[in-house]
PDB file of C-alpha atoms in Angstrom:
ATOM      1  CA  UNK W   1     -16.893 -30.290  -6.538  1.00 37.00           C
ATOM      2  CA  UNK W   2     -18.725 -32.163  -9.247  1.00 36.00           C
ATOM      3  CA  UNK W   3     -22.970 -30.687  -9.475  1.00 37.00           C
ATOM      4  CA  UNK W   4     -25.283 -32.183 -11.413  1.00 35.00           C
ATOM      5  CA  UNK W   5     -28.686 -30.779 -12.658  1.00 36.00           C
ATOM      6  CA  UNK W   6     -31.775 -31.754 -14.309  1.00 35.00           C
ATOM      7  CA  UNK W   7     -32.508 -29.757 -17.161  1.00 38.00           C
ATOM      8  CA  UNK W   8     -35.594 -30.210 -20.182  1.00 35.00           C
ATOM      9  CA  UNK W   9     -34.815 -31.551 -23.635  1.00 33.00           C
ATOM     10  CA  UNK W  10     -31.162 -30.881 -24.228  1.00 35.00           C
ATOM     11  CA  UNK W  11     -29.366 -29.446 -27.250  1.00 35.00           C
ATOM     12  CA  UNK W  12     -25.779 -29.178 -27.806  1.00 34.00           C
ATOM     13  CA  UNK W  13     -23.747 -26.364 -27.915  1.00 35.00           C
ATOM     14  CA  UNK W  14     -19.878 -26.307 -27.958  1.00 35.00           C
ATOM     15  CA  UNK W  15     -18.329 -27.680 -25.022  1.00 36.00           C
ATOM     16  CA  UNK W  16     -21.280 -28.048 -22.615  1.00 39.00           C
ATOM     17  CA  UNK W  17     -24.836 -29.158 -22.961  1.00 37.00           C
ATOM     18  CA  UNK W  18     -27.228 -26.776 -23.738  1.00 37.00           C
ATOM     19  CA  UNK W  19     -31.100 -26.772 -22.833  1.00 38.00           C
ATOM     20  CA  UNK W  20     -33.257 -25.601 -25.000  1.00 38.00           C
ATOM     21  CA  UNK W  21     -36.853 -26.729 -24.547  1.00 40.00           C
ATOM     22  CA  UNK W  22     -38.774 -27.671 -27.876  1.00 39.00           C
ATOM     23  CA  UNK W  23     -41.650 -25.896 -29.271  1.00 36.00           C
ATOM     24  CA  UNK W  24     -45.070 -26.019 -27.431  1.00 34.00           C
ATOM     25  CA  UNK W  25     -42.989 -27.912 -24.718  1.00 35.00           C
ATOM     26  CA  UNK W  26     -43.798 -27.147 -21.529  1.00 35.00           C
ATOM     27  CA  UNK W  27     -40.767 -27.544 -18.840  1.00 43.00           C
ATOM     28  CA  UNK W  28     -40.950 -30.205 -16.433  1.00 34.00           C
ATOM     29  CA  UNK W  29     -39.073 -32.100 -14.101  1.00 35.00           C
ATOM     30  CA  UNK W  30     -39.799 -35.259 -15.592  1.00 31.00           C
ATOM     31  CA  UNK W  31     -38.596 -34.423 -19.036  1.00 28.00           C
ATOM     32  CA  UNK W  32     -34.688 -33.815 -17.928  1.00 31.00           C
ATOM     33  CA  UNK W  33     -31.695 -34.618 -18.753  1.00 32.00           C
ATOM     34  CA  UNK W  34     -28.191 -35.140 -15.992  1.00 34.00           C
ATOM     35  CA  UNK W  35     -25.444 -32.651 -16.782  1.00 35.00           C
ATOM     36  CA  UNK W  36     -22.244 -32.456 -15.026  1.00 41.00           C
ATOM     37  CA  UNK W  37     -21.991 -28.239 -14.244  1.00 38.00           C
ATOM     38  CA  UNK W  38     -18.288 -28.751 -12.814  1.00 39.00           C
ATOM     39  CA  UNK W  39     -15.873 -26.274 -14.579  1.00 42.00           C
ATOM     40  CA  UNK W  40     -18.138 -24.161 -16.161  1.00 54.00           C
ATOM     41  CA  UNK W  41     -17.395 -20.740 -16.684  1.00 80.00           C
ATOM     42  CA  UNK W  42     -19.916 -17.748 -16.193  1.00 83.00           C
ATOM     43  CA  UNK W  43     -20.122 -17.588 -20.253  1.00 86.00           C
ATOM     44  CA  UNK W  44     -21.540 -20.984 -20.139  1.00 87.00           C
ATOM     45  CA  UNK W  45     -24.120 -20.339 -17.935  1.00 88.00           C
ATOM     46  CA  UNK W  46     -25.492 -17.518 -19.336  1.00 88.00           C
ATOM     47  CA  UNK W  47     -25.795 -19.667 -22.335  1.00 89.00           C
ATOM     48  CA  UNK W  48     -27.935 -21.880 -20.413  1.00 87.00           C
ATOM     49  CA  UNK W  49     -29.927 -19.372 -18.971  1.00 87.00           C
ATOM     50  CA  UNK W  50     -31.438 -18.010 -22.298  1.00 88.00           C
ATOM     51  CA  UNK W  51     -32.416 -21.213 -23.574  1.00 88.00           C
ATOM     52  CA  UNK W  52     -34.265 -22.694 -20.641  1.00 88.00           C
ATOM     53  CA  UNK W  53     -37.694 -21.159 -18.662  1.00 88.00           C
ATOM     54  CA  UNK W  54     -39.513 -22.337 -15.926  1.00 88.00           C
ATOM     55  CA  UNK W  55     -38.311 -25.617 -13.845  1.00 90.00           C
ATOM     56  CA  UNK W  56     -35.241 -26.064 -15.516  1.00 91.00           C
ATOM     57  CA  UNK W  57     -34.510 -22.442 -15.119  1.00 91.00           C
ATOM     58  CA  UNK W  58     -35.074 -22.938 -11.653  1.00 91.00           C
ATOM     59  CA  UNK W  59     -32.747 -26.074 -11.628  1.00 92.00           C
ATOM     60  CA  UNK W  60     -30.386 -24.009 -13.403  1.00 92.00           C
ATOM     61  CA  UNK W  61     -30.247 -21.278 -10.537  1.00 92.00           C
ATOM     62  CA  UNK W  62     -30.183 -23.676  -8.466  1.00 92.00           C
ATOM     63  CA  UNK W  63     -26.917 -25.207 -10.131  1.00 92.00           C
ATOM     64  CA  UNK W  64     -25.392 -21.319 -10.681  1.00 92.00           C
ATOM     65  CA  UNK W  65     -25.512 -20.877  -6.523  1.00 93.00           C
ATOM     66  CA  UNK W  66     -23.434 -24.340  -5.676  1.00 91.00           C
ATOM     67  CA  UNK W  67     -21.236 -24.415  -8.381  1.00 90.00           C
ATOM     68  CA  UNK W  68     -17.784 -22.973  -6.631  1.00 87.00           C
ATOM     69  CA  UNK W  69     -15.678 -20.352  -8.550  1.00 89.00           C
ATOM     70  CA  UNK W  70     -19.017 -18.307  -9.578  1.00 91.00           C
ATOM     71  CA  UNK W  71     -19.285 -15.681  -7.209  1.00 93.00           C
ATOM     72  CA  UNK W  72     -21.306 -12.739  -9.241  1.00 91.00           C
ATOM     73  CA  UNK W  73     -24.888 -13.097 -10.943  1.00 92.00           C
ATOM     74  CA  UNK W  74     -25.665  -9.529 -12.103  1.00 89.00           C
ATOM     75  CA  UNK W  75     -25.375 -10.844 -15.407  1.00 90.00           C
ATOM     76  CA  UNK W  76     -28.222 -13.460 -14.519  1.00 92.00           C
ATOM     77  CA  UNK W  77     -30.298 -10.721 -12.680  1.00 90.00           C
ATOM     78  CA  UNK W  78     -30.393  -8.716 -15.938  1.00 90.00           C
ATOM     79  CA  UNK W  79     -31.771 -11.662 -17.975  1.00 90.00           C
ATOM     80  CA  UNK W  80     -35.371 -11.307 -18.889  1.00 90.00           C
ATOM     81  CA  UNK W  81     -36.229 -14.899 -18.697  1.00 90.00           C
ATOM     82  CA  UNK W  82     -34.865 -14.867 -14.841  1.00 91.00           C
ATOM     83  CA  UNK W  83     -36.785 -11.326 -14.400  1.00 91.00           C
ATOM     84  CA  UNK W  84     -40.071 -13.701 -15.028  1.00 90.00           C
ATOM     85  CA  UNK W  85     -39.358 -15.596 -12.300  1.00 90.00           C
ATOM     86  CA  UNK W  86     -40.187 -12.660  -9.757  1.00 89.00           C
ATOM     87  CA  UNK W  87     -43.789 -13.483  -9.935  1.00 88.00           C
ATOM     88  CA  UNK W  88     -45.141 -16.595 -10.009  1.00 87.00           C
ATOM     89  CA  UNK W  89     -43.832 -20.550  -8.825  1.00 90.00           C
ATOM     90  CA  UNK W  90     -40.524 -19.574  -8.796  1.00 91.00           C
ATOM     91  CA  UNK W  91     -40.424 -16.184  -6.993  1.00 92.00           C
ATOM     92  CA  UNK W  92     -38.562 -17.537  -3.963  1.00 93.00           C
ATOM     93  CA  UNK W  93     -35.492 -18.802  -6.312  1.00 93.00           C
ATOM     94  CA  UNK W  94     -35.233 -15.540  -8.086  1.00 94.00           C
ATOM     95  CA  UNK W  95     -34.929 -13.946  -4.281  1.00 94.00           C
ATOM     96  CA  UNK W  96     -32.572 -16.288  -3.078  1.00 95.00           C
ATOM     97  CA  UNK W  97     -30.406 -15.125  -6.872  1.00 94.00           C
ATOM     98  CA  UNK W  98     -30.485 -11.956  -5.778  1.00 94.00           C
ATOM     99  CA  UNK W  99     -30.104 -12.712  -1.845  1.00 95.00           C
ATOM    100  CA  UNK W 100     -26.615 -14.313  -2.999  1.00 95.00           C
ATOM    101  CA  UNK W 101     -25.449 -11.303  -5.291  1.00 94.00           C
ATOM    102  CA  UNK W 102     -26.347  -8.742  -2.359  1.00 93.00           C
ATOM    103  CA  UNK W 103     -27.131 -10.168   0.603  1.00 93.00           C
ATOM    104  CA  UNK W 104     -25.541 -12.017   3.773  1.00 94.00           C
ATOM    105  CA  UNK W 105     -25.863 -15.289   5.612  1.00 95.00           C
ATOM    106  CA  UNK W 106     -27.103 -13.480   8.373  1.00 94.00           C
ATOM    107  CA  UNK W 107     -30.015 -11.927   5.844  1.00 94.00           C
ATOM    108  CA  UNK W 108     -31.030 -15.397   4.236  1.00 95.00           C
ATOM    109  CA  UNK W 109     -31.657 -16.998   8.254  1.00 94.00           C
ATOM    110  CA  UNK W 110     -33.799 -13.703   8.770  1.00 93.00           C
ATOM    111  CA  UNK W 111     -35.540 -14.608   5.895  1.00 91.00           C
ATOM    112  CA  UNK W 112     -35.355 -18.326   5.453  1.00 92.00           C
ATOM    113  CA  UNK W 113     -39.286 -19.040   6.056  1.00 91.00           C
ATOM    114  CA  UNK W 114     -39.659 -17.182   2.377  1.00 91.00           C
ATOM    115  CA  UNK W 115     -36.929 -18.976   0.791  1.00 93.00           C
ATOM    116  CA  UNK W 116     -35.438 -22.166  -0.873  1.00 92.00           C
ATOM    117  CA  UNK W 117     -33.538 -24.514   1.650  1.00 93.00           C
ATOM    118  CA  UNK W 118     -30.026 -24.503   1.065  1.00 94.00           C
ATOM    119  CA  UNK W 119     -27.757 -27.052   0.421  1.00 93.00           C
ATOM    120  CA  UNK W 120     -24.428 -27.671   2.232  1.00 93.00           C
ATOM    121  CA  UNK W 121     -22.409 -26.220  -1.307  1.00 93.00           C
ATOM    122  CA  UNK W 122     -24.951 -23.351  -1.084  1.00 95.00           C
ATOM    123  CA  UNK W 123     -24.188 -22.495   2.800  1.00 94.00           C
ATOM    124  CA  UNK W 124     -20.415 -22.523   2.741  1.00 94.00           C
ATOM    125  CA  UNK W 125     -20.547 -20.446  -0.458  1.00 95.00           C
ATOM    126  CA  UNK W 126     -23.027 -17.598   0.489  1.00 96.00           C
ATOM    127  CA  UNK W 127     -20.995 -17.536   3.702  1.00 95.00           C
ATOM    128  CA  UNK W 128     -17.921 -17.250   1.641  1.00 96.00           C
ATOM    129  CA  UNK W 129     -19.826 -14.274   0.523  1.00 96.00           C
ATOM    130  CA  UNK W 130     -20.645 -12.795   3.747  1.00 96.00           C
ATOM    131  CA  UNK W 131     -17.166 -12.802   4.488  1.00 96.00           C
ATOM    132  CA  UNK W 132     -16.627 -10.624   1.554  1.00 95.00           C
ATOM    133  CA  UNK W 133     -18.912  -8.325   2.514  1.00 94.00           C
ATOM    134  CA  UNK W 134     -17.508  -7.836   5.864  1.00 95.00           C
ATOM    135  CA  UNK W 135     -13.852  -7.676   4.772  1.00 93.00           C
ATOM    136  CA  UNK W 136     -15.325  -4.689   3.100  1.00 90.00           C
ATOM    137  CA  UNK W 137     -15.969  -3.047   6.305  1.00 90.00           C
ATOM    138  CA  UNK W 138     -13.290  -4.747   8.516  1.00 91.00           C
ATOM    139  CA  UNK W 139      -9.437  -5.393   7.582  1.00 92.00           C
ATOM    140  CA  UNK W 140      -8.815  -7.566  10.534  1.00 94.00           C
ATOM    141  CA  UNK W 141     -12.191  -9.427  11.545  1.00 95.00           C
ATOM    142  CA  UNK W 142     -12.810 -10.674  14.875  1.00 95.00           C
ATOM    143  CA  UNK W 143     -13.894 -14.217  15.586  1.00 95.00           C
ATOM    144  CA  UNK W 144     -16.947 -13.155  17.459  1.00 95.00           C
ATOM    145  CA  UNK W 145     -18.384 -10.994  14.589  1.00 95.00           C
ATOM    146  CA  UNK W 146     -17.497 -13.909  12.288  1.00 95.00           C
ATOM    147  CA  UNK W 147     -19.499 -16.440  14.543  1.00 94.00           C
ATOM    148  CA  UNK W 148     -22.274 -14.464  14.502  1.00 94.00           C
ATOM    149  CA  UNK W 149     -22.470 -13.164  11.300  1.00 93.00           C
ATOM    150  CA  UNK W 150     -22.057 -17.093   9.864  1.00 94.00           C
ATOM    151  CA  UNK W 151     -24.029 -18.522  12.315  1.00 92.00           C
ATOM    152  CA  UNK W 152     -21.515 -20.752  13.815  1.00 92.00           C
ATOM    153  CA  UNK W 153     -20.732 -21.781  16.953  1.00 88.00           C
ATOM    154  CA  UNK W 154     -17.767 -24.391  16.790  1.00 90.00           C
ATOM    155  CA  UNK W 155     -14.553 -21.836  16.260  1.00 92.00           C
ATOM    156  CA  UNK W 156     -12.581 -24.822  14.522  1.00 93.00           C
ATOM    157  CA  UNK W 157     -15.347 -25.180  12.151  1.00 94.00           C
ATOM    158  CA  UNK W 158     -14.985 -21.229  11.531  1.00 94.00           C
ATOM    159  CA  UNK W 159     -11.228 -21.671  11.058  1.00 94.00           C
ATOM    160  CA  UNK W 160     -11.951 -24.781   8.328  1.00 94.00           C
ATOM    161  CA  UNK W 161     -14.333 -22.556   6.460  1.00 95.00           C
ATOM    162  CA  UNK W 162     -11.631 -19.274   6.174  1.00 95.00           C
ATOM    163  CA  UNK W 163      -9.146 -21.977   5.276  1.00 95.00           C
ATOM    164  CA  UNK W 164     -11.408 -23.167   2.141  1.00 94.00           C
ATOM    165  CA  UNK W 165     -12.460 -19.092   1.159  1.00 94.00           C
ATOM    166  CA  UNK W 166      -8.255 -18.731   1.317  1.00 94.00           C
ATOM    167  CA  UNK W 167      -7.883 -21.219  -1.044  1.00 94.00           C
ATOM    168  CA  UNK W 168     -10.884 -20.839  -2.989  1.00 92.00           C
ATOM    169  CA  UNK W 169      -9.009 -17.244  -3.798  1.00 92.00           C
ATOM    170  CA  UNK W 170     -12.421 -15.620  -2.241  1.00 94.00           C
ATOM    171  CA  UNK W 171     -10.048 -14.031   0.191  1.00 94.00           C
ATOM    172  CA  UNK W 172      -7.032 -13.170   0.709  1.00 94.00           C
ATOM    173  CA  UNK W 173      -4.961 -12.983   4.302  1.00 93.00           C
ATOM    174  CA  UNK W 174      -3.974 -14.851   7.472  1.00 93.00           C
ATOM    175  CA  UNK W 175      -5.770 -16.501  11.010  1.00 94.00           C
ATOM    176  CA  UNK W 176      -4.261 -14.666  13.780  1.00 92.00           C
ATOM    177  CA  UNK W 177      -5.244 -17.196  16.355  1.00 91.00           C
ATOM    178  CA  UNK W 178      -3.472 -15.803  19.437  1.00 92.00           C
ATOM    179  CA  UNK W 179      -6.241 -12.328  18.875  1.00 93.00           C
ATOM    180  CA  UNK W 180      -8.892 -14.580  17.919  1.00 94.00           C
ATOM    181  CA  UNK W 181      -8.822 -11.822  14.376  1.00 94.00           C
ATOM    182  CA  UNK W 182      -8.562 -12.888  10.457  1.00 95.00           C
ATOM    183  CA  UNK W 183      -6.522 -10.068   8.677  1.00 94.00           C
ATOM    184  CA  UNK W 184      -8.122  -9.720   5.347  1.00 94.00           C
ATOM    185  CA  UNK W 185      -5.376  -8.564   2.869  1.00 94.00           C
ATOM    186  CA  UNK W 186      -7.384  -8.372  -0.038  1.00 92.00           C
ATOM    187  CA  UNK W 187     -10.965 -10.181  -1.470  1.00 93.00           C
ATOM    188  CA  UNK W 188     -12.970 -10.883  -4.173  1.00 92.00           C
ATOM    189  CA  UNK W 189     -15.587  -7.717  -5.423  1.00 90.00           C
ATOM    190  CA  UNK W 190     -19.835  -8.548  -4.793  1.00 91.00           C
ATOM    191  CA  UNK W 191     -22.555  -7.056  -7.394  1.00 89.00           C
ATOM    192  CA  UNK W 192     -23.991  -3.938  -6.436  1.00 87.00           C
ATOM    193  CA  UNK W 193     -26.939  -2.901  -6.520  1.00 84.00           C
ATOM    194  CA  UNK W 194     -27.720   0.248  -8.441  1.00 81.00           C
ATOM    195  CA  UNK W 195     -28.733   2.308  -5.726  1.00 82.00           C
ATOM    196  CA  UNK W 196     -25.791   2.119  -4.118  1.00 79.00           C
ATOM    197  CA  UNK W 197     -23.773   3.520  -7.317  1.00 84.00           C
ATOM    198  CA  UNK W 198     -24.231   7.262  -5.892  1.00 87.00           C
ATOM    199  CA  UNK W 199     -22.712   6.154  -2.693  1.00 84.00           C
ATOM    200  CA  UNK W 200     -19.543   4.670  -4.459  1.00 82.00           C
ATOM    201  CA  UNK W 201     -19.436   8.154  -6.459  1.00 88.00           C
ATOM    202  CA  UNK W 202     -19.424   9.953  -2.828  1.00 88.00           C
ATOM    203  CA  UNK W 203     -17.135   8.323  -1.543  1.00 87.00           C
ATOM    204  CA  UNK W 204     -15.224   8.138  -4.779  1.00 91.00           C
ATOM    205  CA  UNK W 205     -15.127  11.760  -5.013  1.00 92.00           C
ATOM    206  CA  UNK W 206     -14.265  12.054  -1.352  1.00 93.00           C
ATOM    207  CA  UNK W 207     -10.969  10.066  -1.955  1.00 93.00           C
ATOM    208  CA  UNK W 208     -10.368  12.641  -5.036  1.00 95.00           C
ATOM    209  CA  UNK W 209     -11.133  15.811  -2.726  1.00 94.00           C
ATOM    210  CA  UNK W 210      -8.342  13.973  -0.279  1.00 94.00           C
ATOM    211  CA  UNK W 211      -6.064  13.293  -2.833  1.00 95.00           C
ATOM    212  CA  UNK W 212      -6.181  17.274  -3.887  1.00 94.00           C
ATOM    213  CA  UNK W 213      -5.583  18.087  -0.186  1.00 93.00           C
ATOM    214  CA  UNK W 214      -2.576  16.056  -0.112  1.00 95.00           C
ATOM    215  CA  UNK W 215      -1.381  17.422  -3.660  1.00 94.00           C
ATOM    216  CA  UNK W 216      -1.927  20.844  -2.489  1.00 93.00           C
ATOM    217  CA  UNK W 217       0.202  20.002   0.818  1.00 93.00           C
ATOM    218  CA  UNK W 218       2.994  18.032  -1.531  1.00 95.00           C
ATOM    219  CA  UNK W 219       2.720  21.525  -3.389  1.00 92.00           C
ATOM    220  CA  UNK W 220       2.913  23.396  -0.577  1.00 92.00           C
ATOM    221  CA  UNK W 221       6.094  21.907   1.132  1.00 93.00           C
ATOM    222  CA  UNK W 222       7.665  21.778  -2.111  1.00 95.00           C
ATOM    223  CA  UNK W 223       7.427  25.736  -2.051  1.00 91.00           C
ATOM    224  CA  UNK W 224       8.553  25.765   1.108  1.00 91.00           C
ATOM    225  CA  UNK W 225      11.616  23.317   0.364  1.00 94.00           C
ATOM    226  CA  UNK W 226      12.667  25.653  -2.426  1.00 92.00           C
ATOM    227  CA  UNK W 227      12.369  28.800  -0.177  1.00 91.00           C
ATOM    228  CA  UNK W 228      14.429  27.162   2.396  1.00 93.00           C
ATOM    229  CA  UNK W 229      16.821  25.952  -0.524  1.00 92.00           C
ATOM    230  CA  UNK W 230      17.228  29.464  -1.913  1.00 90.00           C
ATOM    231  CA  UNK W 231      18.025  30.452   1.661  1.00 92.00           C
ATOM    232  CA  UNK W 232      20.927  28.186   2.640  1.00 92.00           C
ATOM    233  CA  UNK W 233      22.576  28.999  -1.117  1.00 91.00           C
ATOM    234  CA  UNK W 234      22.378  32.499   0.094  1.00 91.00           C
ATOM    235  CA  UNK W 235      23.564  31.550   3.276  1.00 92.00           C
ATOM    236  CA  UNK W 236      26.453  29.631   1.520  1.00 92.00           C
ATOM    237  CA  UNK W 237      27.750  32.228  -0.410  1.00 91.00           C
ATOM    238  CA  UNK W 238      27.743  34.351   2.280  1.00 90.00           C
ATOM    239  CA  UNK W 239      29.970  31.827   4.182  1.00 93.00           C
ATOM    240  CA  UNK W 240      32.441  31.542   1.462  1.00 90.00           C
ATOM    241  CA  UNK W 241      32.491  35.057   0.182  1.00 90.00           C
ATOM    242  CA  UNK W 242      33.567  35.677   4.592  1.00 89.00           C
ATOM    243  CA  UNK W 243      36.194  32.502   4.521  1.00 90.00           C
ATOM    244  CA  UNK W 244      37.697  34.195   1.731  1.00 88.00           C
ATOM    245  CA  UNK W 245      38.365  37.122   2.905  1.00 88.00           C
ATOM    246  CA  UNK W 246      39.219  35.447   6.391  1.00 87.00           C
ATOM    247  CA  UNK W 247      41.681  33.912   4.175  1.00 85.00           C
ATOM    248  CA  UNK W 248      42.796  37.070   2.450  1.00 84.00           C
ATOM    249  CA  UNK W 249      43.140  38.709   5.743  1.00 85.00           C
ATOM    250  CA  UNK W 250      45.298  35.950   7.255  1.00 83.00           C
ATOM    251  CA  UNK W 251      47.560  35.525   4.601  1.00 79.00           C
ATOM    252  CA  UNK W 252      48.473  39.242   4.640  1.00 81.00           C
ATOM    253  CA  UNK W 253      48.798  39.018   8.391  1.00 81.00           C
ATOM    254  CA  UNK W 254      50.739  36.090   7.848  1.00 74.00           C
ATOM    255  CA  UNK W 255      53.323  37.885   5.473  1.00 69.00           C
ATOM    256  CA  UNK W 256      54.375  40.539   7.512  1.00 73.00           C
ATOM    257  CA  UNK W 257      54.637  38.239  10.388  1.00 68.00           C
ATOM    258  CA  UNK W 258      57.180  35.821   8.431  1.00 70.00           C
ATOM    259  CA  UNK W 259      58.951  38.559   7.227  1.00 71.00           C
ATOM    260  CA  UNK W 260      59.475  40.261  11.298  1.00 72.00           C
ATOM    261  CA  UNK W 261      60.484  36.783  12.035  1.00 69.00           C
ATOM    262  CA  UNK W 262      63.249  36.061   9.426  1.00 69.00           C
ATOM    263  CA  UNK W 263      64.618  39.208  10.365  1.00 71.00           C
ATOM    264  CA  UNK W 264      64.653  38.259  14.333  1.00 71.00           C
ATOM    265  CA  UNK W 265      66.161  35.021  13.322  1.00 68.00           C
ATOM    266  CA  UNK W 266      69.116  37.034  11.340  1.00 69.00           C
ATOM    267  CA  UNK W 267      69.372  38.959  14.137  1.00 66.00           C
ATOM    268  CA  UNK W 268      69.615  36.659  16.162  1.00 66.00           C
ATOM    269  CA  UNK W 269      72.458  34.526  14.579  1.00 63.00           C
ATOM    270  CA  UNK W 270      74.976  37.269  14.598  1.00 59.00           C
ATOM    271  CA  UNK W 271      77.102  36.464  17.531  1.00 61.00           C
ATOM    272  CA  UNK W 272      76.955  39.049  20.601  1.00 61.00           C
ATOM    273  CA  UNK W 273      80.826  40.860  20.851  1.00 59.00           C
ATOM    274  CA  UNK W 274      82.639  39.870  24.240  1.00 62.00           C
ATOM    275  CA  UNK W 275      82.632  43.249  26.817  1.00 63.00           C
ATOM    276  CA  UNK W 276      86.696  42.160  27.345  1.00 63.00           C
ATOM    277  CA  UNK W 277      87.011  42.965  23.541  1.00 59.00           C
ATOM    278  CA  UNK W 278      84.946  46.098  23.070  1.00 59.00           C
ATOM    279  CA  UNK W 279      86.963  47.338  26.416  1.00 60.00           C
ATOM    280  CA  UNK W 280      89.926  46.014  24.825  1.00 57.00           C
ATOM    281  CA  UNK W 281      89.465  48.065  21.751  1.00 54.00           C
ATOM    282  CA  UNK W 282      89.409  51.315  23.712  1.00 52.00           C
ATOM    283  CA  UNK W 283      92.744  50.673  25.714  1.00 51.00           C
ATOM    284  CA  UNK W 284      94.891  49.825  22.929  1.00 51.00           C
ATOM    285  CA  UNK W 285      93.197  53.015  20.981  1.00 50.00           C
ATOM    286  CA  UNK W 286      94.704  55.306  24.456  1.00 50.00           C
ATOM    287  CA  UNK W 287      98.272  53.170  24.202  1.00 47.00           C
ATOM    288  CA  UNK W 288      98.632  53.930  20.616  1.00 49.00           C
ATOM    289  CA  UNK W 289      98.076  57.596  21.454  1.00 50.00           C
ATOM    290  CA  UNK W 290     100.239  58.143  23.760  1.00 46.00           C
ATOM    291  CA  UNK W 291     103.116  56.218  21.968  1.00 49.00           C
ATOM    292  CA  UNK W 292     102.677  58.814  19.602  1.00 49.00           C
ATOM    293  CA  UNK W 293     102.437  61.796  21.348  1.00 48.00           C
ATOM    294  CA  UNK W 294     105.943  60.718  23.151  1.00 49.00           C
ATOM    295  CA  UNK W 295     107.869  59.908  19.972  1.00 47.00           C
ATOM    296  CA  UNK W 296     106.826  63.750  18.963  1.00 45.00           C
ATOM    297  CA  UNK W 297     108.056  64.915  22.779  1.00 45.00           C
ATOM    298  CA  UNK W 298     111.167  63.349  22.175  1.00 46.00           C
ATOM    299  CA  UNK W 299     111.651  64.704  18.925  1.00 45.00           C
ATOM    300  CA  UNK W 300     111.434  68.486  20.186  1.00 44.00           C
ATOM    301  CA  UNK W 301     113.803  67.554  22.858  1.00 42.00           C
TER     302      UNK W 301
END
């Protein structure tokens, strides 16, 4: 998006054009000169800033809040030539400066009586803003709170807008049309304000106090992992030091069992002696006998 501004007696500086109004020149909207402000960086207009009071200052502001890709002006707040603003012509620009680094869409239509009318650029990029802020409260924003927050009523021009923060890398995450929601994955950071550093150290410190709560926990079950370990290795060598003597046990048993069973199997391969020959055996013992004690009758006869 190409701006333009109007800006007193110019003076050039590397790469852009520089105003820097003359001495015992007063700044006015007649005495300007056209610059394109498209591309410029932050840097560049803070170098503007210094070198211009009044009107062109104003223009300048003006110029800072439309330009897209600038989305912080701390720096600017800081300046002492925009700190003169606060009282005097221009009061109501230096509010709407600091209405974009803090404040909301919703906050500039509460308050629009007291300020500049903004331009179409200058809409769509404070409600990129507002957006920020809420994706700061809200990870998955619901149309409603969007519409109403934005002050919109058409939802596809609410979808066309997120589309052009997406791209404009304001934010970061997806439409979920079907729950009427945008998931915010990640976005942009706003100025703060410096009241509100004590409320970041809170709840800084309150993530640090949870982080020692889980450590001590991690800690804690890490004992409790090395009790149990020390346990079960106890356990084990109780196991094995019982298997082995199981084992001891049951090859002893198993010895003297193999050696009562060779000796039933050698028993029981010797063949059984037939009752015909062990009677056999004793009648031929009585024959012999008596053959003999005849031969010795006969003899004596």
């Amino acid at each position: 998006m190409a701006a333009t501004t109007t800006l007193s007696s110019m003076a050039s500086t590397p790469g852009l054009m520089a105003a820097a109004p003359g001495p015992g020149v007063t700044d006015t909207p007649s005495m300007v000169t056209e610059v394109k402000a498209s591309g410029q960086t932050v840097e560049q207009f803070l170098v503007l800033a210094k070198q211009v009071r009044g009107a062109a200052l104003e223009e300048l502001i003006r110029q800072l809040l439309e330009v897209p890709g600038i989305y912080v002006f701390g720096e600017f707040l800081e300046m002492p030539n925009i700190q003169e603003l606060m009282v005097g012509p221009f009061a109501q620009s230096y509010q709407l400066l600091t209405l974009f680094a803090y404040g909301t869409f919703s906050d500039y239509i509460a308050n629009a009586a007291n300020l500049p009318e903004l331009s179409a650029a200058q809409k769509n990029k404070l409600r990129y803003l507002s957006i920020v802020t809420l994706a700061d409260k809200l990870k998955c924003i619901p149309y409603p709170v969007l519409l109403q927050e934005l002050e919109m009523k058409n939802l596809r021009e609410l979808e066309d807008l997120v589309i052009e923060a997406i791209y404009a890398d304001v934010v970061h995450g997806k439409l979920d049309q079907r729950n009427q929601t945008l998931e915010v994955d990640r976005s942009i950071g706003r100025d703060i304000r410096s009241q509100d550093l004590s409320v970041m150290a809170g709840t800084l410190q309150d993530w640090c106090n949870g982080c020692d709560a889980v450590l001590a926990g991690i800690e804690d079950q890490i004992g409790r992992a090395d009790q149990y370990k020390e346990h079960q290795l106890k356990v084990k060598h109780q196991v094995e030091n019982e298997v082995s003597n199981l084992r001891k046990t049951l090859k002893a048993t198993t010895g003297t069992a193999t050696q009562e069973a060779e000796q039933n199997l050698m028993d029981s391969r010797e063949p059984p002696v037939p009752e015909e020959l062990r009677q056999g055996g004793k009648k031929t013992s009585k024959v012999k006998g008596l053959r003999g004690s005849g031969k010795i009758w006969s003899k004596s006869n």
